[in-house]
């Protein structure tokens, strides 16, 4: 009797372990998403700007400019530890030896060439919704940028978050399968949704996070504490932002608020990249921001 | 107009500083409020240019040139006297000037100079025509933003 109970217990543990192992297994993109026409580096430059890659992957205290050196090294402090942006320049220390599919798996699935999980400091939960053709263009552009031989810094992440396999569970909960704002949006708001939710990953800073570090979709873009500890990242839903669409679009292109104060902090780098996009794209983001449900400031 | 504004701005600064023989002697709270005044004057003139750039106000070459001239004059002011120790966001509640300014004074000064250059470009552009003014707004915003990115504390 005891032996049978023990046997059952062992079977349950093995089963749970097996299910857990399957649930946390890194899953690359399907081949159908990777295959397609070759990337166009010129189009990719715009995707690169919209996705804000350089804002995090240039060396600390370096201006982005026209052809940024993506040497990495910036530190990102979080409740789970401190992450260091890696070198993603086209060099042996960066991603120069990776195939296009390997880079796409990293960006859209958070899976490394050796099949390990990346931490979601890389916003792959958002990039998962990117158009694969845009990603091929992005990779083509990345390969035109200057190489850097900078070695990567290890992340400073304490146990239990140091077990990368656990990131698989986070992905099962947070890797996006659809839009956050599911409504049928008219153009240009639909284009804006693509730019804001997928490439621009606005929600990563403007949406509060739950205890496991996933974004709280019920508070989408409703503002959040600043991870740097200084002040709050603002609520940019119609409940928090009273600017007109034109004012939002102008801010995204020049950094000037309607009162002609300017963007500061991390947003200054975001604006200088968004300024490279065509006017219609900034207008599209503004239209999308008017279409998201208002989060009342009291609920922040 | 431009020259007289430059003289006025310059003499205001001198008047404000006259009792202080040394920059270190300037009271931090006073320094902070003088800096804020400087920023507000820049904001006023950028606002005039911006309203025309956004076509909220009709373009007026003479007004645009005046505002841009003021901005260039404000950008030319040597600010060393009001960035005194003890006036950072760590020291004063009203201050949003991050301590990083004093740790990287050379970089901070080069960003101030970059703003001056963007303001001088605006001075050339603003009186020419609306399209030139509009094109100069981007680099001007970029210059403002590059300093605010590193050195201004986010709003509470």
PDB file of C-alpha atoms in Angstrom, chain B:
ATOM      1  CA  UNK B   1      15.609  93.912 -31.701  1.00  0.00           C
ATOM      2  CA  UNK B   2      17.979  90.985 -31.483  1.00  0.00           C
ATOM      3  CA  UNK B   3      20.893  93.071 -30.377  1.00  0.00           C
ATOM      4  CA  UNK B   4      18.906  94.983 -27.794  1.00  0.00           C
ATOM      5  CA  UNK B   5      17.520  91.711 -26.452  1.00  0.00           C
ATOM      6  CA  UNK B   6      21.015  90.313 -26.234  1.00  0.00           C
ATOM      7  CA  UNK B   7      22.138  93.375 -24.332  1.00  0.00           C
ATOM      8  CA  UNK B   8      19.118  93.192 -22.079  1.00  0.00           C
ATOM      9  CA  UNK B   9      19.587  89.506 -21.356  1.00  0.00           C
ATOM     10  CA  UNK B  10      23.268  90.056 -20.735  1.00  0.00           C
ATOM     11  CA  UNK B  11      22.708  92.971 -18.411  1.00  0.00           C
ATOM     12  CA  UNK B  12      20.017  91.050 -16.522  1.00  0.00           C
ATOM     13  CA  UNK B  13      22.490  88.317 -15.852  1.00  0.00           C
ATOM     14  CA  UNK B  14      25.155  90.794 -14.809  1.00  0.00           C
ATOM     15  CA  UNK B  15      22.664  92.586 -12.550  1.00  0.00           C
ATOM     16  CA  UNK B  16      21.694  89.306 -10.978  1.00  0.00           C
ATOM     17  CA  UNK B  17      25.284  88.391 -10.379  1.00  0.00           C
ATOM     18  CA  UNK B  18      26.774  91.745  -9.507  1.00  0.00           C
ATOM     19  CA  UNK B  19      26.779  91.213  -5.745  1.00  0.00           C
ATOM     20  CA  UNK B  20      28.575  87.918  -6.166  1.00  0.00           C
ATOM     21  CA  UNK B  21      32.268  88.175  -6.736  1.00  0.00           C
ATOM     22  CA  UNK B  22      32.584  84.408  -7.119  1.00  0.00           C
ATOM     23  CA  UNK B  23      30.263  81.940  -8.747  1.00  0.00           C
ATOM     24  CA  UNK B  24      30.480  79.749  -5.689  1.00  0.00           C
ATOM     25  CA  UNK B  25      28.994  82.626  -3.746  1.00  0.00           C
ATOM     26  CA  UNK B  26      25.663  82.424  -5.555  1.00  0.00           C
ATOM     27  CA  UNK B  27      22.946  81.054  -3.315  1.00  0.00           C
ATOM     28  CA  UNK B  28      21.873  77.647  -4.753  1.00  0.00           C
ATOM     29  CA  UNK B  29      18.158  78.419  -4.544  1.00  0.00           C
ATOM     30  CA  UNK B  30      18.672  81.697  -6.357  1.00  0.00           C
ATOM     31  CA  UNK B  31      20.813  79.958  -8.961  1.00  0.00           C
ATOM     32  CA  UNK B  32      18.066  77.402  -9.501  1.00  0.00           C
ATOM     33  CA  UNK B  33      15.419  80.074  -9.943  1.00  0.00           C
ATOM     34  CA  UNK B  34      17.617  82.038 -12.376  1.00  0.00           C
ATOM     35  CA  UNK B  35      18.173  78.884 -14.439  1.00  0.00           C
ATOM     36  CA  UNK B  36      14.469  78.271 -14.522  1.00  0.00           C
ATOM     37  CA  UNK B  37      13.923  81.828 -15.740  1.00  0.00           C
ATOM     38  CA  UNK B  38      16.430  81.243 -18.517  1.00  0.00           C
ATOM     39  CA  UNK B  39      14.658  78.035 -19.549  1.00  0.00           C
ATOM     40  CA  UNK B  40      11.270  79.772 -19.486  1.00  0.00           C
ATOM     41  CA  UNK B  41      12.535  82.558 -21.738  1.00  0.00           C
ATOM     42  CA  UNK B  42      13.803  79.943 -24.170  1.00  0.00           C
ATOM     43  CA  UNK B  43      10.466  78.137 -23.930  1.00  0.00           C
ATOM     44  CA  UNK B  44       8.582  81.350 -24.692  1.00  0.00           C
ATOM     45  CA  UNK B  45      10.559  81.968 -27.883  1.00  0.00           C
ATOM     46  CA  UNK B  46      10.489  78.325 -28.999  1.00  0.00           C
ATOM     47  CA  UNK B  47       6.748  78.436 -28.428  1.00  0.00           C
ATOM     48  CA  UNK B  48       6.375  81.372 -30.845  1.00  0.00           C
ATOM     49  CA  UNK B  49       8.399  79.504 -33.479  1.00  0.00           C
ATOM     50  CA  UNK B  50       6.607  76.242 -32.791  1.00  0.00           C
ATOM     51  CA  UNK B  51       3.126  77.728 -33.143  1.00  0.00           C
ATOM     52  CA  UNK B  52       4.092  78.894 -36.627  1.00  0.00           C
ATOM     53  CA  UNK B  53       5.826  75.608 -37.456  1.00  0.00           C
ATOM     54  CA  UNK B  54       2.666  73.714 -36.515  1.00  0.00           C
ATOM     55  CA  UNK B  55       0.624  76.269 -38.477  1.00  0.00           C
ATOM     56  CA  UNK B  56      -1.445  77.167 -35.446  1.00  0.00           C
ATOM     57  CA  UNK B  57      -0.369  80.764 -36.042  1.00  0.00           C
ATOM     58  CA  UNK B  58       0.113  82.358 -39.473  1.00  0.00           C
ATOM     59  CA  UNK B  59       3.761  82.529 -40.515  1.00  0.00           C
ATOM     60  CA  UNK B  60       5.228  85.996 -40.030  1.00  0.00           C
ATOM     61  CA  UNK B  61       8.850  86.298 -41.155  1.00  0.00           C
ATOM     62  CA  UNK B  62       9.600  89.275 -38.939  1.00  0.00           C
ATOM     63  CA  UNK B  63       8.130  87.710 -35.770  1.00  0.00           C
ATOM     64  CA  UNK B  64       9.852  84.413 -36.517  1.00  0.00           C
ATOM     65  CA  UNK B  65      13.207  86.135 -36.991  1.00  0.00           C
ATOM     66  CA  UNK B  66      12.736  88.021 -33.731  1.00  0.00           C
ATOM     67  CA  UNK B  67      11.933  84.890 -31.740  1.00  0.00           C
ATOM     68  CA  UNK B  68      14.826  82.994 -33.297  1.00  0.00           C
ATOM     69  CA  UNK B  69      17.158  85.917 -32.583  1.00  0.00           C
ATOM     70  CA  UNK B  70      16.124  85.883 -28.948  1.00  0.00           C
ATOM     71  CA  UNK B  71      16.691  82.178 -28.784  1.00  0.00           C
ATOM     72  CA  UNK B  72      20.173  82.477 -30.277  1.00  0.00           C
ATOM     73  CA  UNK B  73      20.951  85.258 -27.781  1.00  0.00           C
ATOM     74  CA  UNK B  74      19.744  83.109 -24.879  1.00  0.00           C
ATOM     75  CA  UNK B  75      21.797  80.235 -26.220  1.00  0.00           C
ATOM     76  CA  UNK B  76      24.909  82.421 -26.326  1.00  0.00           C
ATOM     77  CA  UNK B  77      24.793  83.263 -22.612  1.00  0.00           C
ATOM     78  CA  UNK B  78      27.641  81.810 -20.604  1.00  0.00           C
ATOM     79  CA  UNK B  79      25.796  79.841 -17.963  1.00  0.00           C
ATOM     80  CA  UNK B  80      28.680  79.018 -15.659  1.00  0.00           C
ATOM     81  CA  UNK B  81      27.484  81.294 -12.882  1.00  0.00           C
ATOM     82  CA  UNK B  82      24.253  79.556 -12.189  1.00  0.00           C
ATOM     83  CA  UNK B  83      25.329  75.926 -12.223  1.00  0.00           C
ATOM     84  CA  UNK B  84      26.636  76.151  -8.659  1.00  0.00           C
ATOM     85  CA  UNK B  85      27.363  73.181  -6.431  1.00  0.00           C
ATOM     86  CA  UNK B  86      24.542  72.395  -4.057  1.00  0.00           C
ATOM     87  CA  UNK B  87      21.748  73.202  -6.535  1.00  0.00           C
ATOM     88  CA  UNK B  88      21.058  69.730  -7.951  1.00  0.00           C
ATOM     89  CA  UNK B  89      17.869  67.683  -7.631  1.00  0.00           C
ATOM     90  CA  UNK B  90      19.505  65.924  -4.672  1.00  0.00           C
ATOM     91  CA  UNK B  91      20.004  69.215  -2.869  1.00  0.00           C
ATOM     92  CA  UNK B  92      16.889  71.237  -3.683  1.00  0.00           C
ATOM     93  CA  UNK B  93      13.313  70.065  -3.873  1.00  0.00           C
ATOM     94  CA  UNK B  94      12.409  72.326  -6.805  1.00  0.00           C
ATOM     95  CA  UNK B  95      15.526  71.459  -8.789  1.00  0.00           C
ATOM     96  CA  UNK B  96      15.341  68.935 -11.636  1.00  0.00           C
ATOM     97  CA  UNK B  97      19.052  69.330 -12.450  1.00  0.00           C
ATOM     98  CA  UNK B  98      20.545  65.856 -11.981  1.00  0.00           C
ATOM     99  CA  UNK B  99      23.840  65.549 -10.085  1.00  0.00           C
ATOM    100  CA  UNK B 100      25.253  64.012 -13.300  1.00  0.00           C
ATOM    101  CA  UNK B 101      25.663  67.598 -14.589  1.00  0.00           C
ATOM    102  CA  UNK B 102      28.425  68.281 -12.086  1.00  0.00           C
ATOM    103  CA  UNK B 103      30.015  64.889 -12.717  1.00  0.00           C
ATOM    104  CA  UNK B 104      30.173  65.478 -16.495  1.00  0.00           C
ATOM    105  CA  UNK B 105      30.518  69.244 -16.775  1.00  0.00           C
ATOM    106  CA  UNK B 106      32.461  69.033 -20.062  1.00  0.00           C
ATOM    107  CA  UNK B 107      29.788  66.947 -21.729  1.00  0.00           C
ATOM    108  CA  UNK B 108      27.090  69.177 -20.266  1.00  0.00           C
ATOM    109  CA  UNK B 109      28.821  72.271 -21.666  1.00  0.00           C
ATOM    110  CA  UNK B 110      29.161  70.664 -25.081  1.00  0.00           C
ATOM    111  CA  UNK B 111      25.401  69.990 -25.094  1.00  0.00           C
ATOM    112  CA  UNK B 112      24.742  73.617 -24.139  1.00  0.00           C
ATOM    113  CA  UNK B 113      26.947  74.655 -27.050  1.00  0.00           C
ATOM    114  CA  UNK B 114      25.084  72.261 -29.381  1.00  0.00           C
ATOM    115  CA  UNK B 115      21.856  74.028 -28.444  1.00  0.00           C
ATOM    116  CA  UNK B 116      23.463  77.382 -29.202  1.00  0.00           C
ATOM    117  CA  UNK B 117      24.441  76.082 -32.642  1.00  0.00           C
ATOM    118  CA  UNK B 118      20.942  74.739 -33.321  1.00  0.00           C
ATOM    119  CA  UNK B 119      19.535  78.111 -32.236  1.00  0.00           C
ATOM    120  CA  UNK B 120      21.885  79.939 -34.628  1.00  0.00           C
ATOM    121  CA  UNK B 121      20.750  77.649 -37.462  1.00  0.00           C
ATOM    122  CA  UNK B 122      17.187  78.502 -36.519  1.00  0.00           C
ATOM    123  CA  UNK B 123      18.084  82.185 -36.621  1.00  0.00           C
ATOM    124  CA  UNK B 124      19.202  81.737 -40.244  1.00  0.00           C
ATOM    125  CA  UNK B 125      16.122  79.708 -41.158  1.00  0.00           C
ATOM    126  CA  UNK B 126      13.240  81.335 -39.310  1.00  0.00           C
ATOM    127  CA  UNK B 127      13.021  84.556 -41.307  1.00  0.00           C
ATOM    128  CA  UNK B 128      13.501  82.818 -44.672  1.00  0.00           C
ATOM    129  CA  UNK B 129      10.209  80.987 -45.080  1.00  0.00           C
ATOM    130  CA  UNK B 130       7.872  78.617 -43.293  1.00  0.00           C
ATOM    131  CA  UNK B 131       9.412  75.456 -44.763  1.00  0.00           C
ATOM    132  CA  UNK B 132      12.895  76.458 -43.527  1.00  0.00           C
ATOM    133  CA  UNK B 133      11.531  77.215 -40.069  1.00  0.00           C
ATOM    134  CA  UNK B 134       9.720  73.872 -39.950  1.00  0.00           C
ATOM    135  CA  UNK B 135      12.853  72.000 -40.991  1.00  0.00           C
ATOM    136  CA  UNK B 136      14.929  73.690 -38.283  1.00  0.00           C
ATOM    137  CA  UNK B 137      12.519  72.671 -35.492  1.00  0.00           C
ATOM    138  CA  UNK B 138      13.643  69.022 -35.549  1.00  0.00           C
ATOM    139  CA  UNK B 139      17.349  69.674 -34.888  1.00  0.00           C
ATOM    140  CA  UNK B 140      16.386  72.262 -32.269  1.00  0.00           C
ATOM    141  CA  UNK B 141      14.214  69.723 -30.445  1.00  0.00           C
ATOM    142  CA  UNK B 142      16.985  67.156 -30.757  1.00  0.00           C
ATOM    143  CA  UNK B 143      19.429  69.570 -29.088  1.00  0.00           C
ATOM    144  CA  UNK B 144      17.003  70.280 -26.223  1.00  0.00           C
ATOM    145  CA  UNK B 145      16.281  66.579 -25.835  1.00  0.00           C
ATOM    146  CA  UNK B 146      19.864  65.357 -25.833  1.00  0.00           C
ATOM    147  CA  UNK B 147      20.569  67.397 -22.704  1.00  0.00           C
ATOM    148  CA  UNK B 148      17.240  66.654 -21.019  1.00  0.00           C
ATOM    149  CA  UNK B 149      17.805  62.960 -21.697  1.00  0.00           C
ATOM    150  CA  UNK B 150      20.862  62.743 -19.477  1.00  0.00           C
ATOM    151  CA  UNK B 151      20.640  65.679 -17.146  1.00  0.00           C
ATOM    152  CA  UNK B 152      17.039  66.496 -16.274  1.00  0.00           C
ATOM    153  CA  UNK B 153      15.196  64.560 -13.618  1.00  0.00           C
ATOM    154  CA  UNK B 154      11.865  63.160 -14.866  1.00  0.00           C
ATOM    155  CA  UNK B 155       8.750  64.843 -13.551  1.00  0.00           C
ATOM    156  CA  UNK B 156       7.254  63.355 -10.385  1.00  0.00           C
TER     157      UNK B 156
END
